[in-house]
Amino acid sequence: MADVNSIVVSGNLTADPELRYTQNGLAVANATIACNGIPRDGVTPVIFLKIVAWKGTAESLANYARKGQNITVTGSLVDASYTGQDGKKVNKVEVNVLSLKLAPKNSQEAPQQQANANQSNHQPNKQNSRQQGNSDPFGGTGKPIDISDDDLPF
């Protein structure tokens, strides 16, 4: 049987994601998810997992996810161990995010957040897009549109 490194984690963000750019201009976002572990003896432990997202996924995470928001990520586990300044090895495991899904904070945010969170394009950073108002590129008003089945490509 082939080895598989795949993980799906759902939990709440412990802080707003941090977005940075590498020297080559590649977007990278770091965050921590708090999720419930397996209950034992009536106690449910909380597990804190570091997540790392790249490129468009990183920008979507930073632009649309906020502290306390429920998030589900799919990715792979990465050994991020290093040697500290004191010479001791620090063992660290992170989740390298391949895709993410944001749960809406309220029902009004649901359609736009889902659409934006699943984009993996390489558009410029819009860190303050929440302050810019509705940024729906299709001018969505939330009202149904009248379209014929003949106009659909499928």
GROMACS .gro file of C-alpha atoms in nm:
model
  154
    1MET     CA    1   0.000   0.000   0.000
    2ALA     CA    2   0.129   0.347  -0.087
    3ASP     CA    3   0.207   0.596   0.186
    4VAL     CA    4  -0.031   0.890   0.210
    5ASN     CA    5   0.024   1.221   0.389
    6SER     CA    6  -0.316   1.387   0.397
    7ILE     CA    7  -0.504   1.561   0.677
    8VAL     CA    8  -0.837   1.741   0.717
    9VAL     CA    9  -0.870   1.963   1.024
   10SER     CA   10  -1.162   2.174   1.140
   11GLY     CA   11  -1.143   2.423   1.425
   12ASN     CA   12  -1.140   2.789   1.520
   13LEU     CA   13  -0.865   3.037   1.442
   14THR     CA   14  -0.685   3.152   1.757
   15ALA     CA   15  -0.580   3.485   1.597
   16ASP     CA   16  -0.604   3.667   1.266
   17PRO     CA   17  -0.379   3.501   1.006
   18GLU     CA   18  -0.042   3.667   0.942
   19LEU     CA   19   0.036   3.736   0.577
   20ARG     CA   20   0.393   3.788   0.456
   21TYR     CA   21   0.575   3.774   0.127
   22THR     CA   22   0.900   3.594   0.048
   23GLN     CA   23   1.186   3.780  -0.120
   24ASN     CA   24   1.056   3.639  -0.450
   25GLY     CA   25   0.709   3.788  -0.388
   26LEU     CA   26   0.541   3.458  -0.293
   27ALA     CA   27   0.254   3.504  -0.043
   28VAL     CA   28   0.264   3.293   0.274
   29ALA     CA   29   0.012   3.303   0.560
   30ASN     CA   30   0.052   3.150   0.905
   31ALA     CA   31  -0.223   3.081   1.155
   32THR     CA   32  -0.317   2.848   1.439
   33ILE     CA   33  -0.632   2.638   1.461
   34ALA     CA   34  -0.775   2.519   1.793
   35CYS     CA   35  -0.967   2.193   1.754
   36ASN     CA   36  -1.110   1.937   1.991
   37GLY     CA   37  -0.921   1.616   2.051
   38ILE     CA   38  -1.064   1.277   2.143
   39PRO     CA   39  -1.248   1.291   2.480
   40ARG     CA   40  -1.093   1.078   2.752
   41ASP     CA   41  -1.227   1.034   3.104
   42GLY     CA   42  -1.490   1.303   3.041
   43VAL     CA   43  -1.231   1.563   2.936
   44THR     CA   44  -1.201   1.689   2.579
   45PRO     CA   45  -0.850   1.821   2.515
   46VAL     CA   46  -0.793   2.117   2.283
   47ILE     CA   47  -0.525   2.070   2.018
   48PHE     CA   48  -0.350   2.369   1.865
   49LEU     CA   49  -0.222   2.314   1.510
   50LYS     CA   50  -0.007   2.557   1.312
   51ILE     CA   51  -0.113   2.596   0.951
   52VAL     CA   52   0.079   2.745   0.657
   53ALA     CA   53  -0.086   2.851   0.331
   54TRP     CA   54   0.087   2.968   0.013
   55LYS     CA   55   0.010   3.187  -0.290
   56GLY     CA   56  -0.358   3.268  -0.355
   57THR     CA   57  -0.474   3.044  -0.072
   58ALA     CA   58  -0.256   3.247   0.167
   59GLU     CA   59  -0.404   3.574   0.046
   60SER     CA   60  -0.760   3.440   0.073
   61LEU     CA   61  -0.692   3.316   0.425
   62ALA     CA   62  -0.548   3.650   0.533
   63ASN     CA   63  -0.816   3.859   0.363
   64TYR     CA   64  -1.128   3.672   0.470
   65ALA     CA   65  -1.054   3.473   0.787
   66ARG     CA   66  -1.060   3.627   1.134
   67LYS     CA   67  -0.990   3.523   1.492
   68GLY     CA   68  -1.255   3.287   1.630
   69GLN     CA   69  -1.387   3.191   1.287
   70ASN     CA   70  -1.442   2.823   1.213
   71ILE     CA   71  -1.220   2.695   0.933
   72THR     CA   72  -1.166   2.358   0.769
   73VAL     CA   73  -0.835   2.295   0.596
   74THR     CA   74  -0.715   2.008   0.382
   75GLY     CA   75  -0.344   1.959   0.343
   76SER     CA   76  -0.041   1.758   0.441
   77LEU     CA   77   0.171   1.735   0.754
   78VAL     CA   78   0.517   1.890   0.729
   79ASP     CA   79   0.812   1.842   0.963
   80ALA     CA   80   0.916   2.197   1.053
   81SER     CA   81   1.178   2.100   1.312
   82TYR     CA   82   1.477   2.324   1.369
   83THR     CA   83   1.773   2.375   1.600
   84GLY     CA   84   1.717   2.656   1.851
   85GLN     CA   85   1.968   2.923   1.954
   86ASP     CA   86   2.059   2.712   2.255
   87GLY     CA   87   2.161   2.425   2.024
   88LYS     CA   88   1.866   2.203   2.115
   89LYS     CA   89   1.646   2.051   1.847
   90VAL     CA   90   1.286   2.177   1.849
   91ASN     CA   91   1.036   1.932   1.700
   92LYS     CA   92   0.750   2.102   1.521
   93VAL     CA   93   0.477   1.978   1.287
   94GLU     CA   94   0.266   2.207   1.067
   95VAL     CA   95  -0.020   2.158   0.824
   96ASN     CA   96   0.067   2.272   0.471
   97VAL     CA   97  -0.272   2.396   0.347
   98LEU     CA   98  -0.385   2.283   0.001
   99SER     CA   99  -0.744   2.408   0.031
  100LEU     CA  100  -0.961   2.578   0.289
  101LYS     CA  101  -1.324   2.640   0.367
  102LEU     CA  102  -1.442   2.923   0.590
  103ALA     CA  103  -1.760   2.899   0.790
  104PRO     CA  104  -1.955   3.226   0.779
  105LYS     CA  105  -1.970   3.435   1.095
  106ASN     CA  106  -2.329   3.524   1.007
  107SER     CA  107  -2.573   3.440   0.728
  108GLN     CA  108  -2.508   3.766   0.536
  109GLU     CA  109  -2.140   3.681   0.486
  110ALA     CA  110  -2.195   3.324   0.367
  111PRO     CA  111  -2.210   3.357  -0.014
  112GLN     CA  112  -1.921   3.601  -0.057
  113GLN     CA  113  -1.687   3.435   0.194
  114GLN     CA  114  -1.732   3.090   0.044
  115ALA     CA  115  -1.660   3.218  -0.306
  116ASN     CA  116  -1.355   3.416  -0.198
  117ALA     CA  117  -1.208   3.156   0.036
  118ASN     CA  118  -1.196   2.891  -0.233
  119GLN     CA  119  -1.010   3.105  -0.488
  120SER     CA  120  -0.647   3.021  -0.546
  121ASN     CA  121  -0.558   3.298  -0.787
  122HIS     CA  122  -0.256   3.523  -0.769
  123GLN     CA  123  -0.419   3.864  -0.746
  124PRO     CA  124  -0.258   4.146  -0.546
  125ASN     CA  125  -0.308   4.150  -0.170
  126LYS     CA  126  -0.629   4.309  -0.049
  127GLN     CA  127  -0.556   4.297   0.324
  128ASN     CA  128  -0.804   4.575   0.399
  129SER     CA  129  -1.078   4.456   0.163
  130ARG     CA  130  -1.329   4.428   0.450
  131GLN     CA  131  -1.306   4.804   0.492
  132GLN     CA  132  -1.365   4.872   0.123
  133GLY     CA  133  -1.727   4.756   0.128
  134ASN     CA  134  -1.883   4.504  -0.109
  135SER     CA  135  -1.618   4.383  -0.351
  136ASP     CA  136  -1.837   4.138  -0.543
  137PRO     CA  137  -1.690   4.144  -0.897
  138PHE     CA  138  -2.027   4.044  -1.042
  139GLY     CA  139  -2.220   4.327  -0.875
  140GLY     CA  140  -2.427   4.078  -0.679
  141THR     CA  141  -2.736   4.220  -0.516
  142GLY     CA  142  -2.849   3.895  -0.361
  143LYS     CA  143  -3.150   3.885  -0.594
  144PRO     CA  144  -3.210   3.600  -0.839
  145ILE     CA  145  -3.129   3.665  -1.203
  146ASP     CA  146  -3.341   3.564  -1.499
  147ILE     CA  147  -3.142   3.330  -1.723
  148SER     CA  148  -3.250   3.070  -1.976
  149ASP     CA  149  -3.127   2.710  -1.958
  150ASP     CA  150  -3.006   2.758  -2.317
  151ASP     CA  151  -2.754   3.016  -2.193
  152LEU     CA  152  -2.584   2.774  -1.954
  153PRO     CA  153  -2.267   2.601  -2.077
  154PHE     CA  154  -2.358   2.266  -1.920
   0.00000   0.00000   0.00000
